[in-house]
PDB file of C-alpha atoms in Angstrom:
ATOM      1  CA  MET A   1      40.454  -9.984  65.543  1.00  0.00           C
ATOM      2  CA  THR A   2      38.416  -7.841  63.172  1.00  0.00           C
ATOM      3  CA  LYS A   3      40.088  -7.505  59.777  1.00  0.00           C
ATOM      4  CA  ASN A   4      40.497  -3.758  59.589  1.00  0.00           C
ATOM      5  CA  VAL A   5      42.224  -1.188  57.411  1.00  0.00           C
ATOM      6  CA  TRP A   6      43.483   2.177  58.609  1.00  0.00           C
ATOM      7  CA  ILE A   7      42.956   4.827  55.941  1.00  0.00           C
ATOM      8  CA  PHE A   8      44.682   8.208  55.938  1.00  0.00           C
ATOM      9  CA  PRO A   9      43.203  11.388  54.416  1.00  0.00           C
ATOM     10  CA  GLY A  10      44.772  13.645  51.809  1.00  0.00           C
ATOM     11  CA  GLN A  11      44.464  17.241  50.680  1.00  0.00           C
ATOM     12  CA  GLY A  12      40.925  18.541  51.057  1.00  0.00           C
ATOM     13  CA  SER A  13      40.375  16.962  54.479  1.00  0.00           C
ATOM     14  CA  GLN A  14      42.140  19.727  56.413  1.00  0.00           C
ATOM     15  CA  ALA A  15      40.185  21.770  58.967  1.00  0.00           C
ATOM     16  CA  VAL A  16      41.067  24.872  60.960  1.00  0.00           C
ATOM     17  CA  GLY A  17      42.041  23.803  64.472  1.00  0.00           C
ATOM     18  CA  MET A  18      42.975  20.249  63.561  1.00  0.00           C
ATOM     19  CA  GLY A  19      45.602  18.715  65.824  1.00  0.00           C
ATOM     20  CA  LEU A  20      45.367  21.299  68.598  1.00  0.00           C
ATOM     21  CA  ASP A  21      44.182  18.670  71.087  1.00  0.00           C
ATOM     22  CA  LEU A  22      47.330  16.661  70.286  1.00  0.00           C
ATOM     23  CA  ALA A  23      49.718  19.407  71.478  1.00  0.00           C
ATOM     24  CA  GLU A  24      50.761  17.563  74.633  1.00  0.00           C
ATOM     25  CA  VAL A  25      50.760  13.941  73.472  1.00  0.00           C
ATOM     26  CA  GLY A  26      52.486  14.912  70.221  1.00  0.00           C
ATOM     27  CA  ARG A  27      54.896  17.455  71.693  1.00  0.00           C
ATOM     28  CA  ASP A  28      58.064  15.776  70.403  1.00  0.00           C
ATOM     29  CA  LYS A  29      56.718  15.351  66.889  1.00  0.00           C
ATOM     30  CA  PHE A  30      55.434  18.926  66.688  1.00  0.00           C
ATOM     31  CA  ALA A  31      58.857  20.143  67.788  1.00  0.00           C
ATOM     32  CA  LYS A  32      60.608  17.935  65.223  1.00  0.00           C
ATOM     33  CA  ALA A  33      58.212  19.132  62.532  1.00  0.00           C
ATOM     34  CA  GLU A  34      58.957  22.787  63.282  1.00  0.00           C
ATOM     35  CA  GLN A  35      62.671  22.018  63.014  1.00  0.00           C
ATOM     36  CA  ILE A  36      62.181  20.365  59.599  1.00  0.00           C
ATOM     37  CA  LEU A  37      59.618  22.798  58.176  1.00  0.00           C
ATOM     38  CA  GLY A  38      60.729  26.081  59.691  1.00  0.00           C
ATOM     39  CA  TRP A  39      57.193  26.835  60.836  1.00  0.00           C
ATOM     40  CA  SER A  40      54.766  25.532  63.472  1.00  0.00           C
ATOM     41  CA  ILE A  41      52.061  23.008  62.609  1.00  0.00           C
ATOM     42  CA  LEU A  42      49.985  24.097  65.613  1.00  0.00           C
ATOM     43  CA  GLU A  43      50.222  27.782  64.708  1.00  0.00           C
ATOM     44  CA  LYS A  44      49.413  27.161  61.049  1.00  0.00           C
ATOM     45  CA  SER A  45      46.389  25.012  61.917  1.00  0.00           C
ATOM     46  CA  GLN A  46      44.892  28.011  63.745  1.00  0.00           C
ATOM     47  CA  THR A  47      45.078  30.325  60.736  1.00  0.00           C
ATOM     48  CA  ASP A  48      42.152  30.889  58.373  1.00  0.00           C
ATOM     49  CA  ALA A  49      40.941  28.191  55.983  1.00  0.00           C
ATOM     50  CA  THR A  50      42.431  29.900  52.909  1.00  0.00           C
ATOM     51  CA  GLU A  51      45.932  29.919  54.387  1.00  0.00           C
ATOM     52  CA  LEU A  52      45.655  26.340  55.639  1.00  0.00           C
ATOM     53  CA  ALA A  53      44.457  25.198  52.204  1.00  0.00           C
ATOM     54  CA  LYS A  54      47.745  26.190  50.554  1.00  0.00           C
ATOM     55  CA  THR A  55      49.404  22.973  49.425  1.00  0.00           C
ATOM     56  CA  GLN A  56      52.745  23.694  51.117  1.00  0.00           C
ATOM     57  CA  PHE A  57      50.945  23.934  54.478  1.00  0.00           C
ATOM     58  CA  THR A  58      48.076  21.497  54.045  1.00  0.00           C
ATOM     59  CA  GLN A  59      50.155  18.419  53.310  1.00  0.00           C
ATOM     60  CA  PRO A  60      52.579  18.640  56.275  1.00  0.00           C
ATOM     61  CA  CYS A  61      49.719  19.483  58.668  1.00  0.00           C
ATOM     62  CA  LEU A  62      47.736  16.437  57.563  1.00  0.00           C
ATOM     63  CA  TYR A  63      50.767  14.134  57.718  1.00  0.00           C
ATOM     64  CA  VAL A  64      51.776  15.188  61.231  1.00  0.00           C
ATOM     65  CA  THR A  65      48.220  15.014  62.593  1.00  0.00           C
ATOM     66  CA  SER A  66      47.641  11.530  61.173  1.00  0.00           C
ATOM     67  CA  ALA A  67      51.038  10.303  62.381  1.00  0.00           C
ATOM     68  CA  ILE A  68      50.378  11.365  65.977  1.00  0.00           C
ATOM     69  CA  LEU A  69      46.882   9.855  65.998  1.00  0.00           C
ATOM     70  CA  SER A  70      48.199   6.556  64.640  1.00  0.00           C
ATOM     71  CA  ASP A  71      50.857   6.570  67.380  1.00  0.00           C
ATOM     72  CA  VAL A  72      48.159   7.035  70.035  1.00  0.00           C
ATOM     73  CA  LEU A  73      46.198   4.091  68.660  1.00  0.00           C
ATOM     74  CA  LYS A  74      49.279   1.857  68.538  1.00  0.00           C
ATOM     75  CA  GLU A  75      50.246   2.768  72.096  1.00  0.00           C
ATOM     76  CA  LYS A  76      46.826   1.454  73.124  1.00  0.00           C
ATOM     77  CA  GLY A  77      47.686  -1.867  71.492  1.00  0.00           C
ATOM     78  CA  GLU A  78      45.666  -1.337  68.307  1.00  0.00           C
ATOM     79  CA  LYS A  79      47.091  -2.633  65.035  1.00  0.00           C
ATOM     80  CA  PRO A  80      45.767  -2.460  61.472  1.00  0.00           C
ATOM     81  CA  SER A  81      45.489  -5.462  59.194  1.00  0.00           C
ATOM     82  CA  ALA A  82      46.459  -3.146  56.319  1.00  0.00           C
ATOM     83  CA  VAL A  83      46.882   0.572  55.615  1.00  0.00           C
ATOM     84  CA  ALA A  84      46.069   2.880  52.723  1.00  0.00           C
ATOM     85  CA  GLY A  85      46.080   6.611  52.125  1.00  0.00           C
ATOM     86  CA  HIS A  86      44.529   8.994  49.618  1.00  0.00           C
ATOM     87  CA  SER A  87      47.298  10.779  47.689  1.00  0.00           C
ATOM     88  CA  LEU A  88      49.217  12.635  50.449  1.00  0.00           C
ATOM     89  CA  GLY A  89      47.673  10.188  52.915  1.00  0.00           C
ATOM     90  CA  GLU A  90      49.806   7.405  51.458  1.00  0.00           C
ATOM     91  CA  TYR A  91      52.805   8.977  53.213  1.00  0.00           C
ATOM     92  CA  SER A  92      50.968   8.761  56.542  1.00  0.00           C
ATOM     93  CA  ALA A  93      50.196   5.119  55.741  1.00  0.00           C
ATOM     94  CA  LEU A  94      53.862   4.400  55.003  1.00  0.00           C
ATOM     95  CA  TYR A  95      54.866   5.946  58.327  1.00  0.00           C
ATOM     96  CA  CYS A  96      52.232   3.906  60.159  1.00  0.00           C
ATOM     97  CA  ALA A  97      53.502   0.722  58.489  1.00  0.00           C
ATOM     98  CA  GLY A  98      57.129   1.409  59.454  1.00  0.00           C
ATOM     99  CA  VAL A  99      58.338   1.970  55.897  1.00  0.00           C
ATOM    100  CA  VAL A 100      59.762   5.397  56.793  1.00  0.00           C
ATOM    101  CA  ASP A 101      60.353   7.047  60.141  1.00  0.00           C
ATOM    102  CA  PHE A 102      58.500  10.236  61.085  1.00  0.00           C
ATOM    103  CA  ALA A 103      61.245  12.677  60.100  1.00  0.00           C
ATOM    104  CA  THR A 104      62.017  10.955  56.786  1.00  0.00           C
ATOM    105  CA  GLY A 105      58.335  10.923  55.858  1.00  0.00           C
ATOM    106  CA  LEU A 106      57.943  14.598  56.718  1.00  0.00           C
ATOM    107  CA  GLU A 107      61.046  15.560  54.721  1.00  0.00           C
ATOM    108  CA  LEU A 108      59.475  13.869  51.694  1.00  0.00           C
ATOM    109  CA  VAL A 109      56.104  15.504  52.329  1.00  0.00           C
ATOM    110  CA  LYS A 110      57.775  18.900  52.654  1.00  0.00           C
ATOM    111  CA  GLN A 111      59.523  18.576  49.288  1.00  0.00           C
ATOM    112  CA  ARG A 112      56.443  17.089  47.614  1.00  0.00           C
ATOM    113  CA  SER A 113      54.186  19.885  48.862  1.00  0.00           C
ATOM    114  CA  LEU A 114      56.580  22.607  47.696  1.00  0.00           C
ATOM    115  CA  LEU A 115      56.956  21.069  44.241  1.00  0.00           C
ATOM    116  CA  MET A 116      53.199  20.715  43.876  1.00  0.00           C
ATOM    117  CA  ALA A 117      52.588  24.259  45.158  1.00  0.00           C
ATOM    118  CA  GLU A 118      54.996  25.579  42.523  1.00  0.00           C
ATOM    119  CA  ALA A 119      53.207  23.759  39.687  1.00  0.00           C
ATOM    120  CA  SER A 120      51.301  25.954  37.261  1.00  0.00           C
ATOM    121  CA  GLY A 121      49.387  25.837  34.020  1.00  0.00           C
ATOM    122  CA  GLY A 122      46.800  23.275  35.021  1.00  0.00           C
ATOM    123  CA  ALA A 123      43.377  22.870  36.566  1.00  0.00           C
ATOM    124  CA  MET A 124      41.316  20.310  38.448  1.00  0.00           C
ATOM    125  CA  THR A 125      37.528  19.975  38.709  1.00  0.00           C
ATOM    126  CA  ALA A 126      35.442  17.600  40.791  1.00  0.00           C
ATOM    127  CA  LEU A 127      32.429  16.046  39.053  1.00  0.00           C
ATOM    128  CA  ILE A 128      29.480  14.653  40.999  1.00  0.00           C
ATOM    129  CA  SER A 129      26.758  12.405  39.539  1.00  0.00           C
ATOM    130  CA  PHE A 130      27.603  11.877  35.876  1.00  0.00           C
ATOM    131  CA  ASP A 131      27.506   9.222  33.161  1.00  0.00           C
ATOM    132  CA  ARG A 132      30.807   7.350  33.582  1.00  0.00           C
ATOM    133  CA  ASP A 133      30.799   5.876  30.082  1.00  0.00           C
ATOM    134  CA  GLN A 134      30.260   9.335  28.605  1.00  0.00           C
ATOM    135  CA  LEU A 135      33.023  10.786  30.794  1.00  0.00           C
ATOM    136  CA  GLU A 136      35.557   8.096  29.920  1.00  0.00           C
ATOM    137  CA  ALA A 137      34.771   8.438  26.215  1.00  0.00           C
ATOM    138  CA  ALA A 138      35.174  12.221  26.351  1.00  0.00           C
ATOM    139  CA  ILE A 139      38.517  11.937  28.183  1.00  0.00           C
ATOM    140  CA  ALA A 140      39.744   9.357  25.659  1.00  0.00           C
ATOM    141  CA  GLN A 141      39.012  11.796  22.833  1.00  0.00           C
ATOM    142  CA  THR A 142      40.455  14.899  24.519  1.00  0.00           C
ATOM    143  CA  GLU A 143      44.172  15.637  24.860  1.00  0.00           C
ATOM    144  CA  ASN A 144      45.777  16.929  28.060  1.00  0.00           C
ATOM    145  CA  VAL A 145      43.142  15.747  30.528  1.00  0.00           C
ATOM    146  CA  VAL A 146      42.872  12.617  32.709  1.00  0.00           C
ATOM    147  CA  LEU A 147      40.693  11.100  35.401  1.00  0.00           C
ATOM    148  CA  ALA A 148      42.935  12.066  38.325  1.00  0.00           C
ATOM    149  CA  ASN A 149      40.937  10.927  41.366  1.00  0.00           C
ATOM    150  CA  ASP A 150      38.514   8.044  40.873  1.00  0.00           C
ATOM    151  CA  ASN A 151      36.905   8.388  44.289  1.00  0.00           C
ATOM    152  CA  SER A 152      33.601   6.542  43.860  1.00  0.00           C
ATOM    153  CA  LYS A 153      31.163   5.609  41.127  1.00  0.00           C
ATOM    154  CA  ASP A 154      29.581   9.067  41.244  1.00  0.00           C
ATOM    155  CA  GLN A 155      32.463  11.308  42.394  1.00  0.00           C
ATOM    156  CA  VAL A 156      35.684  11.912  40.467  1.00  0.00           C
ATOM    157  CA  VAL A 157      38.218  14.652  39.823  1.00  0.00           C
ATOM    158  CA  ILE A 158      39.534  15.459  36.351  1.00  0.00           C
ATOM    159  CA  SER A 159      42.921  17.110  35.853  1.00  0.00           C
ATOM    160  CA  GLY A 160      44.677  18.756  32.919  1.00  0.00           C
ATOM    161  CA  THR A 161      45.093  22.030  31.104  1.00  0.00           C
ATOM    162  CA  GLU A 162      42.421  24.650  31.791  1.00  0.00           C
ATOM    163  CA  ALA A 163      41.102  24.363  28.231  1.00  0.00           C
ATOM    164  CA  ALA A 164      40.913  20.566  28.322  1.00  0.00           C
ATOM    165  CA  VAL A 165      39.194  20.470  31.720  1.00  0.00           C
ATOM    166  CA  LYS A 166      36.647  23.047  30.521  1.00  0.00           C
ATOM    167  CA  SER A 167      36.044  21.003  27.383  1.00  0.00           C
ATOM    168  CA  ILE A 168      35.178  17.915  29.435  1.00  0.00           C
ATOM    169  CA  CYS A 169      32.864  19.918  31.676  1.00  0.00           C
ATOM    170  CA  ASP A 170      31.097  21.260  28.574  1.00  0.00           C
ATOM    171  CA  GLN A 171      30.738  17.782  27.058  1.00  0.00           C
ATOM    172  CA  VAL A 172      29.720  15.756  30.114  1.00  0.00           C
ATOM    173  CA  LYS A 173      26.558  16.545  32.013  1.00  0.00           C
ATOM    174  CA  SER A 174      26.941  16.281  35.782  1.00  0.00           C
ATOM    175  CA  LYS A 175      24.945  17.261  38.838  1.00  0.00           C
ATOM    176  CA  ARG A 176      27.796  19.462  40.017  1.00  0.00           C
ATOM    177  CA  ALA A 177      31.163  20.528  38.615  1.00  0.00           C
ATOM    178  CA  ILE A 178      33.372  22.081  41.289  1.00  0.00           C
ATOM    179  CA  PRO A 179      36.670  23.732  40.284  1.00  0.00           C
ATOM    180  CA  LEU A 180      39.368  22.977  42.866  1.00  0.00           C
ATOM    181  CA  ALA A 181      41.605  25.705  44.295  1.00  0.00           C
ATOM    182  CA  VAL A 182      44.908  24.141  43.245  1.00  0.00           C
ATOM    183  CA  SER A 183      47.853  25.558  41.345  1.00  0.00           C
ATOM    184  CA  GLY A 184      48.470  22.676  38.969  1.00  0.00           C
ATOM    185  CA  ALA A 185      47.102  19.555  37.312  1.00  0.00           C
ATOM    186  CA  PHE A 186      47.896  17.123  40.122  1.00  0.00           C
ATOM    187  CA  HIS A 187      47.956  13.369  39.376  1.00  0.00           C
ATOM    188  CA  SER A 188      48.337  13.919  35.647  1.00  0.00           C
ATOM    189  CA  PRO A 189      51.201  13.737  33.137  1.00  0.00           C
ATOM    190  CA  LEU A 190      51.459  17.531  33.398  1.00  0.00           C
ATOM    191  CA  MET A 191      53.215  16.962  36.742  1.00  0.00           C
ATOM    192  CA  ALA A 192      56.073  15.139  34.998  1.00  0.00           C
ATOM    193  CA  VAL A 193      58.723  17.800  35.679  1.00  0.00           C
ATOM    194  CA  ALA A 194      57.887  18.022  39.381  1.00  0.00           C
ATOM    195  CA  SER A 195      57.628  14.237  39.575  1.00  0.00           C
ATOM    196  CA  ALA A 196      61.086  13.772  38.034  1.00  0.00           C
ATOM    197  CA  LYS A 197      62.640  16.131  40.590  1.00  0.00           C
ATOM    198  CA  PHE A 198      60.866  14.354  43.426  1.00  0.00           C
ATOM    199  CA  ALA A 199      61.831  10.914  42.136  1.00  0.00           C
ATOM    200  CA  GLU A 200      65.478  11.751  42.776  1.00  0.00           C
ATOM    201  CA  SER A 201      64.710  12.253  46.475  1.00  0.00           C
ATOM    202  CA  LEU A 202      62.660   9.070  46.643  1.00  0.00           C
ATOM    203  CA  GLN A 203      65.504   7.074  45.078  1.00  0.00           C
ATOM    204  CA  ARG A 204      67.901   8.346  47.748  1.00  0.00           C
ATOM    205  CA  THR A 205      65.517   7.477  50.592  1.00  0.00           C
ATOM    206  CA  VAL A 206      65.703   4.152  52.415  1.00  0.00           C
ATOM    207  CA  PHE A 207      62.320   2.399  52.330  1.00  0.00           C
ATOM    208  CA  ASN A 208      62.048  -0.395  54.894  1.00  0.00           C
ATOM    209  CA  ASP A 209      59.830  -3.398  54.300  1.00  0.00           C
ATOM    210  CA  ALA A 210      56.436  -2.690  55.876  1.00  0.00           C
ATOM    211  CA  ASP A 211      55.274  -4.399  59.054  1.00  0.00           C
ATOM    212  CA  THR A 212      51.711  -4.103  57.716  1.00  0.00           C
ATOM    213  CA  PRO A 213      50.535  -4.551  54.098  1.00  0.00           C
ATOM    214  CA  VAL A 214      50.149  -1.256  52.224  1.00  0.00           C
ATOM    215  CA  ILE A 215      47.516  -0.726  49.539  1.00  0.00           C
ATOM    216  CA  SER A 216      48.847   1.753  46.982  1.00  0.00           C
ATOM    217  CA  ASN A 217      47.026   4.450  45.009  1.00  0.00           C
ATOM    218  CA  VAL A 218      48.580   3.272  41.748  1.00  0.00           C
ATOM    219  CA  GLU A 219      48.185  -0.510  42.299  1.00  0.00           C
ATOM    220  CA  PRO A 220      44.999  -0.832  44.360  1.00  0.00           C
ATOM    221  CA  ASN A 221      44.577  -4.577  43.912  1.00  0.00           C
ATOM    222  CA  ASP A 222      47.923  -5.691  45.295  1.00  0.00           C
ATOM    223  CA  ALA A 223      48.715  -4.965  48.943  1.00  0.00           C
ATOM    224  CA  THR A 224      52.431  -5.415  49.613  1.00  0.00           C
ATOM    225  CA  THR A 225      55.047  -5.153  52.335  1.00  0.00           C
ATOM    226  CA  SER A 226      58.023  -4.725  49.967  1.00  0.00           C
ATOM    227  CA  GLY A 227      59.789  -1.430  50.611  1.00  0.00           C
ATOM    228  CA  GLN A 228      61.281  -1.434  47.111  1.00  0.00           C
ATOM    229  CA  VAL A 229      57.902  -2.001  45.470  1.00  0.00           C
ATOM    230  CA  LEU A 230      56.282   0.696  47.614  1.00  0.00           C
ATOM    231  CA  ARG A 231      58.975   3.201  46.641  1.00  0.00           C
ATOM    232  CA  ASP A 232      58.553   2.349  42.946  1.00  0.00           C
ATOM    233  CA  ARG A 233      54.808   2.867  43.246  1.00  0.00           C
ATOM    234  CA  LEU A 234      55.266   6.158  45.069  1.00  0.00           C
ATOM    235  CA  ILE A 235      57.521   7.420  42.261  1.00  0.00           C
ATOM    236  CA  LYS A 236      54.569   6.971  39.882  1.00  0.00           C
ATOM    237  CA  GLN A 237      52.016   8.533  42.225  1.00  0.00           C
ATOM    238  CA  MET A 238      52.386  12.225  41.351  1.00  0.00           C
ATOM    239  CA  THR A 239      51.570  11.663  37.664  1.00  0.00           C
ATOM    240  CA  SER A 240      49.132   8.749  38.105  1.00  0.00           C
ATOM    241  CA  PRO A 241      45.454   8.624  39.110  1.00  0.00           C
ATOM    242  CA  VAL A 242      44.359   8.026  42.693  1.00  0.00           C
ATOM    243  CA  ARG A 243      42.281   4.855  42.285  1.00  0.00           C
ATOM    244  CA  TRP A 244      40.323   5.088  45.532  1.00  0.00           C
ATOM    245  CA  ARG A 245      37.135   3.494  44.167  1.00  0.00           C
ATOM    246  CA  GLU A 246      39.153   0.396  43.294  1.00  0.00           C
ATOM    247  CA  ILE A 247      40.799   0.394  46.720  1.00  0.00           C
ATOM    248  CA  SER A 248      37.342   0.396  48.319  1.00  0.00           C
ATOM    249  CA  LEU A 249      36.185  -2.478  46.110  1.00  0.00           C
ATOM    250  CA  TYR A 250      39.394  -4.391  46.905  1.00  0.00           C
ATOM    251  CA  LEU A 251      38.718  -4.039  50.636  1.00  0.00           C
ATOM    252  CA  ALA A 252      35.279  -5.568  50.203  1.00  0.00           C
ATOM    253  CA  GLU A 253      36.573  -8.372  47.970  1.00  0.00           C
ATOM    254  CA  GLN A 254      39.351  -9.262  50.426  1.00  0.00           C
ATOM    255  CA  GLY A 255      36.997  -9.562  53.372  1.00  0.00           C
ATOM    256  CA  TYR A 256      37.940  -6.454  55.335  1.00  0.00           C
ATOM    257  CA  GLU A 257      35.286  -5.742  57.928  1.00  0.00           C
ATOM    258  CA  GLN A 258      36.173  -2.267  59.175  1.00  0.00           C
ATOM    259  CA  ALA A 259      37.728   0.927  57.785  1.00  0.00           C
ATOM    260  CA  ILE A 260      39.189   3.350  60.321  1.00  0.00           C
ATOM    261  CA  GLU A 261      39.971   6.848  59.041  1.00  0.00           C
ATOM    262  CA  VAL A 262      42.909   8.213  61.035  1.00  0.00           C
ATOM    263  CA  GLY A 263      43.257  11.964  60.649  1.00  0.00           C
ATOM    264  CA  SER A 264      41.279  15.089  59.909  1.00  0.00           C
ATOM    265  CA  GLY A 265      37.761  14.832  58.525  1.00  0.00           C
ATOM    266  CA  LYS A 266      35.448  12.102  57.269  1.00  0.00           C
ATOM    267  CA  VAL A 267      36.033  12.248  53.526  1.00  0.00           C
ATOM    268  CA  LEU A 268      37.462   8.752  53.068  1.00  0.00           C
ATOM    269  CA  THR A 269      34.913   6.862  55.149  1.00  0.00           C
ATOM    270  CA  GLY A 270      32.247   8.630  53.105  1.00  0.00           C
ATOM    271  CA  LEU A 271      33.850   7.413  49.894  1.00  0.00           C
ATOM    272  CA  VAL A 272      34.350   3.856  51.170  1.00  0.00           C
ATOM    273  CA  LYS A 273      30.677   3.713  52.134  1.00  0.00           C
ATOM    274  CA  ARG A 274      29.653   4.400  48.529  1.00  0.00           C
ATOM    275  CA  SER A 275      31.731   1.553  47.072  1.00  0.00           C
ATOM    276  CA  ALA A 276      31.869  -0.925  49.982  1.00  0.00           C
ATOM    277  CA  PRO A 277      28.697  -0.334  52.015  1.00  0.00           C
ATOM    278  CA  ASN A 278      29.141  -3.461  54.171  1.00  0.00           C
ATOM    279  CA  LEU A 279      32.320  -2.215  55.857  1.00  0.00           C
ATOM    280  CA  ALA A 280      31.930  -0.783  59.360  1.00  0.00           C
ATOM    281  CA  LEU A 281      33.283   2.768  59.447  1.00  0.00           C
ATOM    282  CA  VAL A 282      35.110   4.601  62.232  1.00  0.00           C
ATOM    283  CA  ASN A 283      36.574   8.109  62.315  1.00  0.00           C
ATOM    284  CA  ILE A 284      39.542   8.972  64.533  1.00  0.00           C
ATOM    285  CA  SER A 285      40.185  12.695  64.082  1.00  0.00           C
ATOM    286  CA  THR A 286      40.648  13.762  67.722  1.00  0.00           C
ATOM    287  CA  LEU A 287      42.612  12.594  70.745  1.00  0.00           C
ATOM    288  CA  GLU A 288      39.361  11.822  72.543  1.00  0.00           C
ATOM    289  CA  GLN A 289      38.223   9.529  69.741  1.00  0.00           C
ATOM    290  CA  ALA A 290      41.597   7.768  69.654  1.00  0.00           C
ATOM    291  CA  ILE A 291      41.569   7.134  73.399  1.00  0.00           C
ATOM    292  CA  ALA A 292      37.945   5.945  73.355  1.00  0.00           C
ATOM    293  CA  PHE A 293      38.457   3.549  70.431  1.00  0.00           C
TER     294      PHE A 293
END
């Protein structure tokens, strides 16, 4: 069997209309989601892009869509050799690996998305094509800013106070600097208050041992099936960088042959291609693609 990893997208991969073709096959999960959230995933996914991009809506919509698509693949007899997710996508990965059930995962995603949506006083900017040594040196010398998403060698996101993020953008020359439409400094120490509140919920949640190894955002070089370890790593996730570039390199080093992105968009396969160009890439973002796989 091909050694493959299923990868699950995070915030930024959402698209208007996503999941609509799953209405019938995912009927039970959409109904359960509406009960938990108090609003309809299918209705929200048909709103405009600005509304869908709000954190409190984006994260549950992505989680539910990925969960249903992974169910379709499993019902066909497909099984990953490992799973990983980008930020929010790690919750989809944990569901796929049997660490949490659908409802438990969505309850966590709901609380996480609300806490992150309520965050304020921070900023995030994506940098494309830059001198990494210069960037790392500038961050080391500047307070209140971190490398939040290390996506590939030439694409990162910095996070911190507005002043600190602007300072880095002024110091480091890049091809493009794109401010992100977020309320807070996600994946930085500035999320400590929200993270502490969320940690209480995580500690009360039962995490089963995984039936498939999970590669974590905060420990990208150590896939594990331990539910306790995965919970401990998830507690750190909100204030820690997403080390996706290292995850991609780990996949190549460990002999994975194929990366299958399960969920909306093609962001993650694009990032994997930059760091691990020898991996075969597949995108499963629709019911038709899942059935044909």
